[in-house]
Amino acid sequence: MEFHENRGGRPFKDSPFRLMYLLPYRLWRAWRLRAHTRKILSNLSDLQLKDIGLTCEDVKRYK
């Protein structure tokens, strides 16, 4: 039997302890992405926002 055939699976891949740290990280990363997007959109002019189909009010309401 070869080495790679005898190895066990990844026991901690779906472990609750791993998920305990993964979920807050994913939430933080999504929050940072929205904040970054909001910052970029707020720097665009009204004409540029109109080109992509948004208004200033849409950017202000984006959370």
mmCIF file of C-alpha atoms in Angstrom:
data_model
loop_
_atom_site.group_PDB
_atom_site.id
_atom_site.type_symbol
_atom_site.label_atom_id
_atom_site.label_comp_id
_atom_site.label_asym_id
_atom_site.label_seq_id
_atom_site.Cartn_x
_atom_site.Cartn_y
_atom_site.Cartn_z
ATOM 1 C CA MET A 1 0.000 0.000 0.000
ATOM 2 C CA GLU A 2 1.352 3.394 -0.955
ATOM 3 C CA PHE A 3 1.767 6.260 1.481
ATOM 4 C CA HIS A 4 -0.956 8.448 -0.044
ATOM 5 C CA GLU A 5 -3.402 5.525 0.024
ATOM 6 C CA ASN A 6 -2.795 4.846 3.705
ATOM 7 C CA ARG A 7 -3.258 8.440 4.883
ATOM 8 C CA GLY A 8 -6.385 9.273 6.772
ATOM 9 C CA GLY A 9 -8.814 11.906 5.653
ATOM 10 C CA ARG A 10 -8.686 15.439 6.897
ATOM 11 C CA PRO A 11 -10.190 15.035 10.366
ATOM 12 C CA PHE A 12 -10.408 18.776 11.087
ATOM 13 C CA LYS A 13 -11.795 19.904 7.746
ATOM 14 C CA ASP A 14 -15.400 20.125 8.982
ATOM 15 C CA SER A 15 -14.599 20.341 12.645
ATOM 16 C CA PRO A 16 -16.814 22.647 14.737
ATOM 17 C CA PHE A 17 -13.674 24.275 16.104
ATOM 18 C CA ARG A 18 -12.512 25.191 12.605
ATOM 19 C CA LEU A 19 -15.965 26.490 11.710
ATOM 20 C CA MET A 20 -15.997 28.531 14.910
ATOM 21 C CA TYR A 21 -13.128 30.602 13.516
ATOM 22 C CA LEU A 22 -14.098 30.419 9.859
ATOM 23 C CA LEU A 23 -17.554 31.983 10.134
ATOM 24 C CA PRO A 24 -16.475 35.214 11.883
ATOM 25 C CA TYR A 25 -13.621 35.551 9.393
ATOM 26 C CA ARG A 26 -16.010 35.225 6.454
ATOM 27 C CA LEU A 27 -18.392 37.770 7.989
ATOM 28 C CA TRP A 28 -15.523 40.194 8.596
ATOM 29 C CA ARG A 29 -14.238 39.735 5.047
ATOM 30 C CA ALA A 30 -17.715 40.388 3.558
ATOM 31 C CA TRP A 31 -18.096 43.499 5.739
ATOM 32 C CA ARG A 32 -14.707 44.822 4.573
ATOM 33 C CA LEU A 33 -15.599 44.168 0.920
ATOM 34 C CA ARG A 34 -18.866 46.105 1.278
ATOM 35 C CA ALA A 35 -17.055 48.985 2.991
ATOM 36 C CA HIS A 36 -14.434 49.064 0.253
ATOM 37 C CA THR A 37 -17.116 49.023 -2.461
ATOM 38 C CA ARG A 38 -19.048 51.782 -0.709
ATOM 39 C CA LYS A 39 -15.891 53.914 -0.513
ATOM 40 C CA ILE A 40 -15.151 53.485 -4.210
ATOM 41 C CA LEU A 41 -18.740 54.251 -5.230
ATOM 42 C CA SER A 42 -18.873 57.348 -3.036
ATOM 43 C CA ASN A 43 -15.880 58.785 -4.923
ATOM 44 C CA LEU A 44 -17.627 58.540 -8.297
ATOM 45 C CA SER A 45 -19.387 61.519 -9.843
ATOM 46 C CA ASP A 46 -23.122 61.617 -10.548
ATOM 47 C CA LEU A 47 -22.467 61.062 -14.252
ATOM 48 C CA GLN A 48 -20.296 58.012 -13.590
ATOM 49 C CA LEU A 49 -22.901 56.576 -11.237
ATOM 50 C CA LYS A 50 -25.581 57.153 -13.858
ATOM 51 C CA ASP A 51 -23.474 55.166 -16.365
ATOM 52 C CA ILE A 52 -23.622 52.094 -14.130
ATOM 53 C CA GLY A 53 -27.284 52.626 -13.253
ATOM 54 C CA LEU A 54 -26.944 54.028 -9.731
ATOM 55 C CA THR A 55 -27.737 57.281 -7.981
ATOM 56 C CA CYS A 56 -26.139 58.994 -5.000
ATOM 57 C CA GLU A 57 -29.011 57.804 -2.844
ATOM 58 C CA ASP A 58 -28.356 54.201 -3.865
ATOM 59 C CA VAL A 59 -24.764 54.528 -2.699
ATOM 60 C CA LYS A 60 -25.823 56.062 0.626
ATOM 61 C CA ARG A 61 -28.289 53.218 1.243
ATOM 62 C CA TYR A 62 -25.793 50.487 0.334
ATOM 63 C CA LYS A 63 -24.848 48.614 3.511
#
